[in-house]
Coordinates of C-alpha atoms and ligand atoms in Angstrom, one line a residue:
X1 CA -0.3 3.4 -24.6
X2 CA -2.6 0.6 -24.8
X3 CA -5.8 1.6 -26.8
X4 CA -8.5 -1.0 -27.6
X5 CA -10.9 -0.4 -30.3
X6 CA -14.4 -2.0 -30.6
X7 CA -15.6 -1.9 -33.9
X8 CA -19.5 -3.1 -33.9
X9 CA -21.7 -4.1 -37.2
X10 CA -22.3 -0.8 -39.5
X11 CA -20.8 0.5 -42.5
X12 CA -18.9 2.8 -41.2
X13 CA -16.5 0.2 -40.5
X14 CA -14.6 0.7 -43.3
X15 CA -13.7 4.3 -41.3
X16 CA -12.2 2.8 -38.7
X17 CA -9.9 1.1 -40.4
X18 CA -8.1 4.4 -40.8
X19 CA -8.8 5.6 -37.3
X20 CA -6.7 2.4 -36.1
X21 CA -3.8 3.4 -38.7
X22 CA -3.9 7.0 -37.1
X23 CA -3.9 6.1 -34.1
X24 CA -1.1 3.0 -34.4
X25 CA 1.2 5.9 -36.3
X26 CA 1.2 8.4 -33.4
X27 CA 2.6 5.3 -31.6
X28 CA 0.3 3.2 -29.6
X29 CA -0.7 -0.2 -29.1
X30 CA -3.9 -1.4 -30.8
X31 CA -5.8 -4.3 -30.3
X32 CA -9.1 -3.9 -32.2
X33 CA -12.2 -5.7 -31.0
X34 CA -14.8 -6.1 -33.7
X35 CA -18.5 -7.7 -33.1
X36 CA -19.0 -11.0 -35.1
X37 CA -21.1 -8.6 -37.4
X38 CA -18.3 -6.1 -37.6
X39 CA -16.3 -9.1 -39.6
X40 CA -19.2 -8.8 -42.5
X41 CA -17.9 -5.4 -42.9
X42 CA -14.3 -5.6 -42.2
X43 CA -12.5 -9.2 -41.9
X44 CA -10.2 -9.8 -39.4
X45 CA -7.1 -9.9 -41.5
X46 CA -7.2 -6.1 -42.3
X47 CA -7.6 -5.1 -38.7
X48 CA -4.6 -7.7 -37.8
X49 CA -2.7 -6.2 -40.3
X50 CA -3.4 -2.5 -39.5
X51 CA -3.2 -3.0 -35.5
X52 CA -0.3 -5.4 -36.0
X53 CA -2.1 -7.2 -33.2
X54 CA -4.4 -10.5 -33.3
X55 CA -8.1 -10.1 -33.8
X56 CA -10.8 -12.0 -32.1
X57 CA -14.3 -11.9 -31.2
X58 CA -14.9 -14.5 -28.7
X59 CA -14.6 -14.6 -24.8
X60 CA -13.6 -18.3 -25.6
X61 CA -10.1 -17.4 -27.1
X62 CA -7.1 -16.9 -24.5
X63 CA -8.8 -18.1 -21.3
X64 CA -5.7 -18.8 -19.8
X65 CA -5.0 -15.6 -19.9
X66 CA -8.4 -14.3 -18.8
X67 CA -8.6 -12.2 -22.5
X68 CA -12.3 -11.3 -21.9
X69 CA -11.3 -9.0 -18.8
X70 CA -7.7 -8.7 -19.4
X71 CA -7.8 -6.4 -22.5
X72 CA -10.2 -4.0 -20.8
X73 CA -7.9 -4.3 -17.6
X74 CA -5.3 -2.9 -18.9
X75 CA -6.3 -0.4 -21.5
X76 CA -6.1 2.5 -21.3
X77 CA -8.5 4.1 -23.8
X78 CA -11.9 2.2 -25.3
X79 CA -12.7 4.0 -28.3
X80 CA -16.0 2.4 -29.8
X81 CA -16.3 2.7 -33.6
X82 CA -18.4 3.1 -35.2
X83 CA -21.0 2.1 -32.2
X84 CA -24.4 1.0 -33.8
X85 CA -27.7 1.8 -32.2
X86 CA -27.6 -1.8 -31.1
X87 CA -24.3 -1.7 -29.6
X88 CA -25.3 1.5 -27.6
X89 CA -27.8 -0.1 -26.2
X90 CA -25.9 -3.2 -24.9
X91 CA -23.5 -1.0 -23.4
X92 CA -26.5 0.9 -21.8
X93 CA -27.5 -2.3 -20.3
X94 CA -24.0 -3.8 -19.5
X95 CA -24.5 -6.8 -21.6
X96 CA -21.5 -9.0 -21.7
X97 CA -21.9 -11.8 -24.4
X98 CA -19.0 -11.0 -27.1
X99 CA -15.7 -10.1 -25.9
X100 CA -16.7 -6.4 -26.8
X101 CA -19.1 -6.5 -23.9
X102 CA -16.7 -8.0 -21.6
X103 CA -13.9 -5.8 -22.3
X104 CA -16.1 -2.6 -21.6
X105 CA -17.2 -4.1 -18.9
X106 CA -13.7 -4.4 -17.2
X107 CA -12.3 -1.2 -18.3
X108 CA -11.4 1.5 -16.2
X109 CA -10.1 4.3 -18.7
X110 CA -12.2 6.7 -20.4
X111 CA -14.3 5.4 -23.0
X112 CA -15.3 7.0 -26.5
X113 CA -18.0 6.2 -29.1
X114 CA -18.4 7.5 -32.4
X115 CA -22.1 6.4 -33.0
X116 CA -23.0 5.7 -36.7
X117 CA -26.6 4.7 -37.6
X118 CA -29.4 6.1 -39.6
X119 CA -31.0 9.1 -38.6
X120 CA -34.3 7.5 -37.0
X121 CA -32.4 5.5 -35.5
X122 CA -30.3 8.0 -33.7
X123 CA -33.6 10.4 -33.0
X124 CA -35.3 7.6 -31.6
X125 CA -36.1 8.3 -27.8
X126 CA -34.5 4.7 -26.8
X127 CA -31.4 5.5 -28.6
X128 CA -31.2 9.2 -26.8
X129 CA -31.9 7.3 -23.3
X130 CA -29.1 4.9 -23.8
X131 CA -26.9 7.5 -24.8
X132 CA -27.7 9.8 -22.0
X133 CA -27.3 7.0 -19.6
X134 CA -23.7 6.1 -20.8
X135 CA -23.1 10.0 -20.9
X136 CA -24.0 10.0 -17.0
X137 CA -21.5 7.4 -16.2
X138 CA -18.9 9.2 -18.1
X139 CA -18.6 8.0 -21.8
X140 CA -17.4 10.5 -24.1
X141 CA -19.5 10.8 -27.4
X142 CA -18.3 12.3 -30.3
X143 CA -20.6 12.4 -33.4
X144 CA -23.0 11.4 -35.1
X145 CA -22.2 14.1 -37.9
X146 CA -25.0 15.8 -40.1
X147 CA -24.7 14.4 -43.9
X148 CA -25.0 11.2 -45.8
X149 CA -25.9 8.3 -45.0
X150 CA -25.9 4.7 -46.8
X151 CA -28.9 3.8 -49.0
X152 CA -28.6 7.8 -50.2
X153 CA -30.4 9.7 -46.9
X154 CA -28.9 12.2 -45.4
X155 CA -29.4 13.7 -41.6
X156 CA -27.6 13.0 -38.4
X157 CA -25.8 9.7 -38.1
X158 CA -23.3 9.5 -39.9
X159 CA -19.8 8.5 -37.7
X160 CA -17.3 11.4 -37.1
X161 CA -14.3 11.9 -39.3
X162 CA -11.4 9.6 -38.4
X163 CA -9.3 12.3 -37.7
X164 CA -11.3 13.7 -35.5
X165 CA -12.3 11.0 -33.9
X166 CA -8.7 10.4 -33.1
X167 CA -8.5 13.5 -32.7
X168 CA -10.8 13.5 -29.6
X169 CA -9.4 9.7 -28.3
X170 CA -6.0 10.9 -27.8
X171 CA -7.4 14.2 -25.7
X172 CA -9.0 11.7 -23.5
X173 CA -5.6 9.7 -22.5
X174 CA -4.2 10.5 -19.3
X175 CA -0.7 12.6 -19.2
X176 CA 2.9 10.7 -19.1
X177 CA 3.7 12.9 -16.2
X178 CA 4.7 10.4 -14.3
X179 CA 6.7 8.4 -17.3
X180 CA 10.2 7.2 -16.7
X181 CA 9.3 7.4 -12.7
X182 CA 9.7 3.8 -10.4
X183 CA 7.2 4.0 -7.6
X184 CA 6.2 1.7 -4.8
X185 CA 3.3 1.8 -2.9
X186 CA 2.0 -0.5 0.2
X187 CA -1.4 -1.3 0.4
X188 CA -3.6 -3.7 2.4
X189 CA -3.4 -4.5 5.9
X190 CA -1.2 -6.7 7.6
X191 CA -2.2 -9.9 9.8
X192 CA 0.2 -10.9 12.4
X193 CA -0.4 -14.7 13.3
X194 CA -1.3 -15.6 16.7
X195 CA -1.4 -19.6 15.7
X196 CA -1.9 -21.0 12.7
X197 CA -5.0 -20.1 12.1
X198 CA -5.7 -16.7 14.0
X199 CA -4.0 -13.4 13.5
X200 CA -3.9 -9.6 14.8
X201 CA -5.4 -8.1 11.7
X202 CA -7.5 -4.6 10.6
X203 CA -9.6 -3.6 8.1
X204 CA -7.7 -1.8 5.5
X205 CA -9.0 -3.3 2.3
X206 CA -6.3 -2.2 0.1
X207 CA -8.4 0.3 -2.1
X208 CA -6.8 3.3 -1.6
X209 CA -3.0 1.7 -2.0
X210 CA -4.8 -0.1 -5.3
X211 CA -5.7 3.0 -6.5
X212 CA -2.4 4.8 -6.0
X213 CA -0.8 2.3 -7.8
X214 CA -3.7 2.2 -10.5
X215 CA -3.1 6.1 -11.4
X216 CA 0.5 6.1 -11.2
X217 CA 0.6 3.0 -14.1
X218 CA -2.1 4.8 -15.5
X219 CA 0.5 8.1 -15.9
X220 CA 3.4 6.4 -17.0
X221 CA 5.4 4.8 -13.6
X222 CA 6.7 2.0 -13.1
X223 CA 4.7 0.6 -10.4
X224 CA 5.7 -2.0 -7.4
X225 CA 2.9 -3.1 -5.5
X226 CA 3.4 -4.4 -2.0
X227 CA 0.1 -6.3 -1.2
X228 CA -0.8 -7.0 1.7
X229 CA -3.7 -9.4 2.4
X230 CA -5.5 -8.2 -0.3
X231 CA -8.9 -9.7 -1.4
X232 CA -9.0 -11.5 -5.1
X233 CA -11.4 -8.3 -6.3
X234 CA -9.6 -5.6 -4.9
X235 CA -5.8 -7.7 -6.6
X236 CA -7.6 -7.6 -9.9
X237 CA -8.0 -4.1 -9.9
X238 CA -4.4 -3.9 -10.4
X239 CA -3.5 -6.0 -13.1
X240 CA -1.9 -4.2 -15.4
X241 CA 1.5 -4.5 -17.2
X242 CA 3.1 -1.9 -15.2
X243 CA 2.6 -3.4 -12.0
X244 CA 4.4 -5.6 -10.4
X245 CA 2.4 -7.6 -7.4
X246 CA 4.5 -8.6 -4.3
X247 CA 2.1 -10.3 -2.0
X248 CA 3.2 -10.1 1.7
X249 CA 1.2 -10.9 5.0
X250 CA 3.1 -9.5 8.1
X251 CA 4.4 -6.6 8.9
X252 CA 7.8 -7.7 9.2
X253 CA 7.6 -9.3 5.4
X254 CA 6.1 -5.5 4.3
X255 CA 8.8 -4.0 5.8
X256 CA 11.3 -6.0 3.7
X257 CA 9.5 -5.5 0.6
X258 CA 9.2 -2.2 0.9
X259 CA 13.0 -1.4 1.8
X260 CA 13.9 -3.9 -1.6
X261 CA 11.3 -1.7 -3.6
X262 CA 12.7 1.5 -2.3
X263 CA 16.0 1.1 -3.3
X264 CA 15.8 2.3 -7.1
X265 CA 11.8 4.0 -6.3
X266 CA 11.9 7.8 -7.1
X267 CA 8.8 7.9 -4.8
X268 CA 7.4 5.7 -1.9
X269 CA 3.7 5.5 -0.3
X270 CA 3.0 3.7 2.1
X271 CA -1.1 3.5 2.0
X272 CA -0.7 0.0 4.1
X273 CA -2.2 -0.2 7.8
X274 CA 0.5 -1.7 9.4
X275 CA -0.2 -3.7 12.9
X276 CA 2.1 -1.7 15.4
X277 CA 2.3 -4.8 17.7
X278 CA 2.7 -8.8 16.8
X279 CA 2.4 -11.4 19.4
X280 CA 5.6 -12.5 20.9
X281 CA 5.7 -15.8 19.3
X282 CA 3.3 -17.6 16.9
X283 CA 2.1 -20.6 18.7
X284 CA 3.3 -23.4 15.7
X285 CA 0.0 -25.4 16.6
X286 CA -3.9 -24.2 16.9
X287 CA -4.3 -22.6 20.7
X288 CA -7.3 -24.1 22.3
X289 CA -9.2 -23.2 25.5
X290 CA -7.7 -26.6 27.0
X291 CA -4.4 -24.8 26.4
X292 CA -5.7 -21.8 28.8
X293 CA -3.7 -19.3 26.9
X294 CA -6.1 -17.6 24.6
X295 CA -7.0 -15.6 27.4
X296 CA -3.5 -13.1 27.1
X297 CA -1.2 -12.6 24.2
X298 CA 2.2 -10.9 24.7
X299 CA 3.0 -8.4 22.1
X300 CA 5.6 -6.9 20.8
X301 CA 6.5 -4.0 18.8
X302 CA 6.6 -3.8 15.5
X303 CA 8.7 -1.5 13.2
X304 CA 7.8 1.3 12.2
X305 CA 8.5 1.0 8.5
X306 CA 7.4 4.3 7.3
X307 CA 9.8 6.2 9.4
X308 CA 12.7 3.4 8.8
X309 CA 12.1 4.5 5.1
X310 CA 12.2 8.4 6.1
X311 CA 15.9 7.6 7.9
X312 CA 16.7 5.8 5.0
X313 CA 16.3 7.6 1.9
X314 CA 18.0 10.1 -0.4
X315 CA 16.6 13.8 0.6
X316 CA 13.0 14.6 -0.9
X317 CA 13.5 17.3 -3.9
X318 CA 15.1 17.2 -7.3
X319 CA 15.7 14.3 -9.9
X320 CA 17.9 12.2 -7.9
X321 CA 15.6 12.5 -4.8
X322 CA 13.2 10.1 -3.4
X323 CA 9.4 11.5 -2.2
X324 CA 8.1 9.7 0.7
X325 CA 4.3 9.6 1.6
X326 CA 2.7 8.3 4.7
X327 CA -0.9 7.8 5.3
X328 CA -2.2 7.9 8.6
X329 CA -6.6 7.8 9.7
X330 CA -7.1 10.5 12.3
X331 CA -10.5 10.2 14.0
X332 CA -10.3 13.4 16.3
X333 CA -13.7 15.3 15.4
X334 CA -11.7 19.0 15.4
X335 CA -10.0 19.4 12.4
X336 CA -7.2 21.2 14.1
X337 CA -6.0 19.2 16.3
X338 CA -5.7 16.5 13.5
X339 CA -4.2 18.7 11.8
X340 CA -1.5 19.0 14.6
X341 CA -1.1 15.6 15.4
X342 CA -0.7 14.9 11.6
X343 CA 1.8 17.4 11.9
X344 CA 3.8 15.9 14.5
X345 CA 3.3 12.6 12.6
X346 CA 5.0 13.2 9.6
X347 CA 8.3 14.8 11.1
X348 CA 8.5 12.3 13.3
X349 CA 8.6 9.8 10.6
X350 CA 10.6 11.4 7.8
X351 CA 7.9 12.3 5.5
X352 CA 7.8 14.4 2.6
X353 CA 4.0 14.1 2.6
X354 CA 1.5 13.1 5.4
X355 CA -2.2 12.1 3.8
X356 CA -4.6 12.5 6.5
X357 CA -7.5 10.0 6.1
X358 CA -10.9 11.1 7.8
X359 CA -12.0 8.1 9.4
X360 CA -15.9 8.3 9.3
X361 CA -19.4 6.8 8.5
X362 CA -19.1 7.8 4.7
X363 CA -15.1 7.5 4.1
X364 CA -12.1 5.7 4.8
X365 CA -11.7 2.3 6.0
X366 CA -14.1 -0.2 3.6
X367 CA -15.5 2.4 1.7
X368 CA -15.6 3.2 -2.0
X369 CA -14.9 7.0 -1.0
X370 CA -12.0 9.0 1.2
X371 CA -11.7 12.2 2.0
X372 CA -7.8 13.6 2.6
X373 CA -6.2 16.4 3.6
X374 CA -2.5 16.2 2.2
X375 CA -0.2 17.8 5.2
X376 CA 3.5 19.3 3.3
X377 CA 6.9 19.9 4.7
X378 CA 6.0 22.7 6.5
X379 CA 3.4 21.7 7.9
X380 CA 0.9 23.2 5.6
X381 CA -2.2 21.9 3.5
X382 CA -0.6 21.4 0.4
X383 CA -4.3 19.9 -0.9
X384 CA -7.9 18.8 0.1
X385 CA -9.5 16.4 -1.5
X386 CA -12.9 14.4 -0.9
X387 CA -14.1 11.7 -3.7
X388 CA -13.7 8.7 -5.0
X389 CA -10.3 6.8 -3.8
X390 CA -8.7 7.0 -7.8
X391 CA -9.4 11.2 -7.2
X392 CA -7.6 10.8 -4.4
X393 CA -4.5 9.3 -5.6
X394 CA -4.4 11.2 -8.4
X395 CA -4.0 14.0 -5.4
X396 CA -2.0 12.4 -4.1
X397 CA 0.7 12.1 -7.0
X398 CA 0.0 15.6 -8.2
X399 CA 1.5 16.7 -5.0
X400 CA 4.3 14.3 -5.1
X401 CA 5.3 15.9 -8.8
X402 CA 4.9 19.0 -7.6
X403 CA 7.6 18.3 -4.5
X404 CA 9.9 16.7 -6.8
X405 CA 10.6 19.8 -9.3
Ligands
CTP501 N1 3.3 2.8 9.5 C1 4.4 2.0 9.3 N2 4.8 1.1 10.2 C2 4.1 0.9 11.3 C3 2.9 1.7 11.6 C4 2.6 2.6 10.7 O1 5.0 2.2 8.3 N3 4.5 -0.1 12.2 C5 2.9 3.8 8.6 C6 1.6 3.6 7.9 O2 1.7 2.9 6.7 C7 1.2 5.0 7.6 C8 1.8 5.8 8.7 O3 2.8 5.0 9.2 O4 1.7 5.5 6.4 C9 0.9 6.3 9.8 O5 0.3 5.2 10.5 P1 -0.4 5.4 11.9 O6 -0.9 4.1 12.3 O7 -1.4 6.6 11.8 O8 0.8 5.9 12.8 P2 1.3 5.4 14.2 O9 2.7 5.7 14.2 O10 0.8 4.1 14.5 O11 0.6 6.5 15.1 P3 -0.7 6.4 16.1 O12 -0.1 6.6 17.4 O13 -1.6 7.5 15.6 O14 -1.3 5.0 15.9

């Protein structure tokens, strides 16, 4: 997996020079980020060496490539050590000056410091707020340990053990349970063009289908993304090297991306809102009110692609089988009868799995959160799940392993 360690400006540098070797034996990919004052401790030809990766500091280096974000992008571990008083306290405050900062700053996997510092320092109540607010947003600590320090003191301060630092990184990676798997998930909504510059669109932003395909990379898959009308912010969210981006706008261009994807995918998800009518034909010039035909559009239908994708594919179960999830935003106020139609929605399309999105004021559509209730072959709940869009996919896929043994 791809870990990224930031080493800031203490002594205790020289440790983590063996926590990279640990960690680059038990076979992953290291790309250490040291602060400029890191280098006094450590150069940057012993980390190169030991990561057998290249070392720099700056947010200047790589810009084609967009380094500064990119290495935080797709990590998926920060492990921060040793982190100085100093350094905790710019991560406190999100400051983004060295390529450290900016790396945190785009990362999405769990991070870890080891903090190393004298022990006033660590006692001191601005150190303890810092930490505390990092700990609230979910950065593991582990450390400081009780013993001695440099310049002969002794107390709390001193960075963990390597090992056990290592120790506690490699707890915090996510499992492989979905390694070896090819998945493809829709996401987005799709816009069907009226004339060149209008179109029948909704307002799926893509998060959920984002997040789907986030987690599954995140666990292992192999992940095809079938975008649709996705904004730049949301996109970035899914750069990573196991995804592979296939922008499409209509529903008729989803459909075909999907069906390609599906082929060799060992599970399919289709998160995407797709429009269930187009207009009859796409005027090939801007319709004006001179023309007197904005007033009526003919329509008509669309495929369904999630149930031409259920009549398609190889039966659910097993290691040859393909899992197929719909999503579908039920607004009926009784749970029961969404449950019901939800029911009748996923036979009718083929479905292994049927996520039921509850459209209201706090989830769904534009929102940060979702709340789901996963319908199964039967017909039962399989799960329930309310949180953050990430939680829910990792539902999601939890249920999808689960169906496939
Ligand atoms: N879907 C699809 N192709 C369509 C419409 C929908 O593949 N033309 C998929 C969606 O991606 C989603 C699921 O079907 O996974 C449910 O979509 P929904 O709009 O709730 O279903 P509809 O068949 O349109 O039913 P309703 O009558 O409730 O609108």
């Amino acid at each position: 997996m791809d870990i990224v360690v930031g080493v800031s400006g203490g002594i205790a540098a020289y440790k983590s020079v063996h926590l990279v070797r640990i960690l680059v034996k038990a076979g992953h990919d290291v790309t250490v980020v040291p602060t400029e004052d890191a280098l006094r401790f450590v150069g940057a030809p012993t980390w190169e060496a030991i990561s057998r990766n290249p070392v720099t500091t700056s947010v200047h280096d790589d810009v084609a490539k967009v380094r500064h974000v990119a290495l935080g992008q797709g990590a998926d571990l920060v492990v921060v050590a040793p982190a100085t008083a100093n350094t905790l306290a710019r991560m406190a405050a999100g400051i983004a000056d060295n390529l450290l900062g900016t790396t945190l700053l785009a990362a999405t996997a769990p991070v870890l410091v080891a903090p190393a510092m004298h022990a006033e320092m660590w006692a001191h109540p601005a150190t303890q707020a810092n930490v505390r607010t990092l700990v609230e947003r979910g950065v593991h600590v582990i450390g400081p340990d009780d013993g001695e320090l440099a310049g002969g003191d002794t107390g709390p301060g001193r960075m963990s053990e390597p090992e056990a630092v290592a120790e506690a990184a490699l707890r915090l990676l996510a499992p492989q349970d979905l390694a070896g798997l090819r998945v493809a998930v829709s996401a987005g909504g799709t816009r069907e063009p009226i004339d060149p510059v209008r179109y029948l669109g909704n307002r799926s932003s893509g998060r959920q289908g984002v997040a789907l395909a986030v987690e599954a990379a995140t666990r292992g898959a192999a992940v095809d993304l079938i975008a649709a009308n996705l904004a730049g912010d949301v996109l970035a969210l899914a750069a990573r090297p196991r995804i592979r981006i296939r922008p499409v706008a209509t529903a008729a261009e989803l459909s075909a991306a999907m069906k390609e994807a599906a082929v060799t995918a060992d599970a399919v998800i289709m998160a995407a809102a797709v429009a269930d009518y187009r207009p009859a034909q796409a005027a090939p010039h801007k319709l004006t009110k001179e023309d007197g035909i904005l007033d009526r559009i003919d329509l008509v239908e669309n495929e369904d692609v999630l149930a031409a994708l259920g009549a398609a594919r190889r039966d659910g179960a097993g290691p040859d089988g393909q899992i197929l999830v719909g999503f579908a935003a039920e607004t009926s106020a009784d749970p029961e009868a969404r449950r019901e139609r939800a029911r009748r929605k996923r036979e009718r399309k083929g479905a292994d799995l049927l996520a039921v999105n509850l459209a209201d004021a706090e989830h769904g559509f534009e929102k940060p959160d979702n709340a789901v209730e996963l319908i199964g072959p039967d017909g039962e709940v399989v799960a329930e799940v309310a949180g953050s869009k990430r939680r829910v996919a990792a539902a999601v896929w939890d249920a999808v392993l689960s169906l496939r043994r």
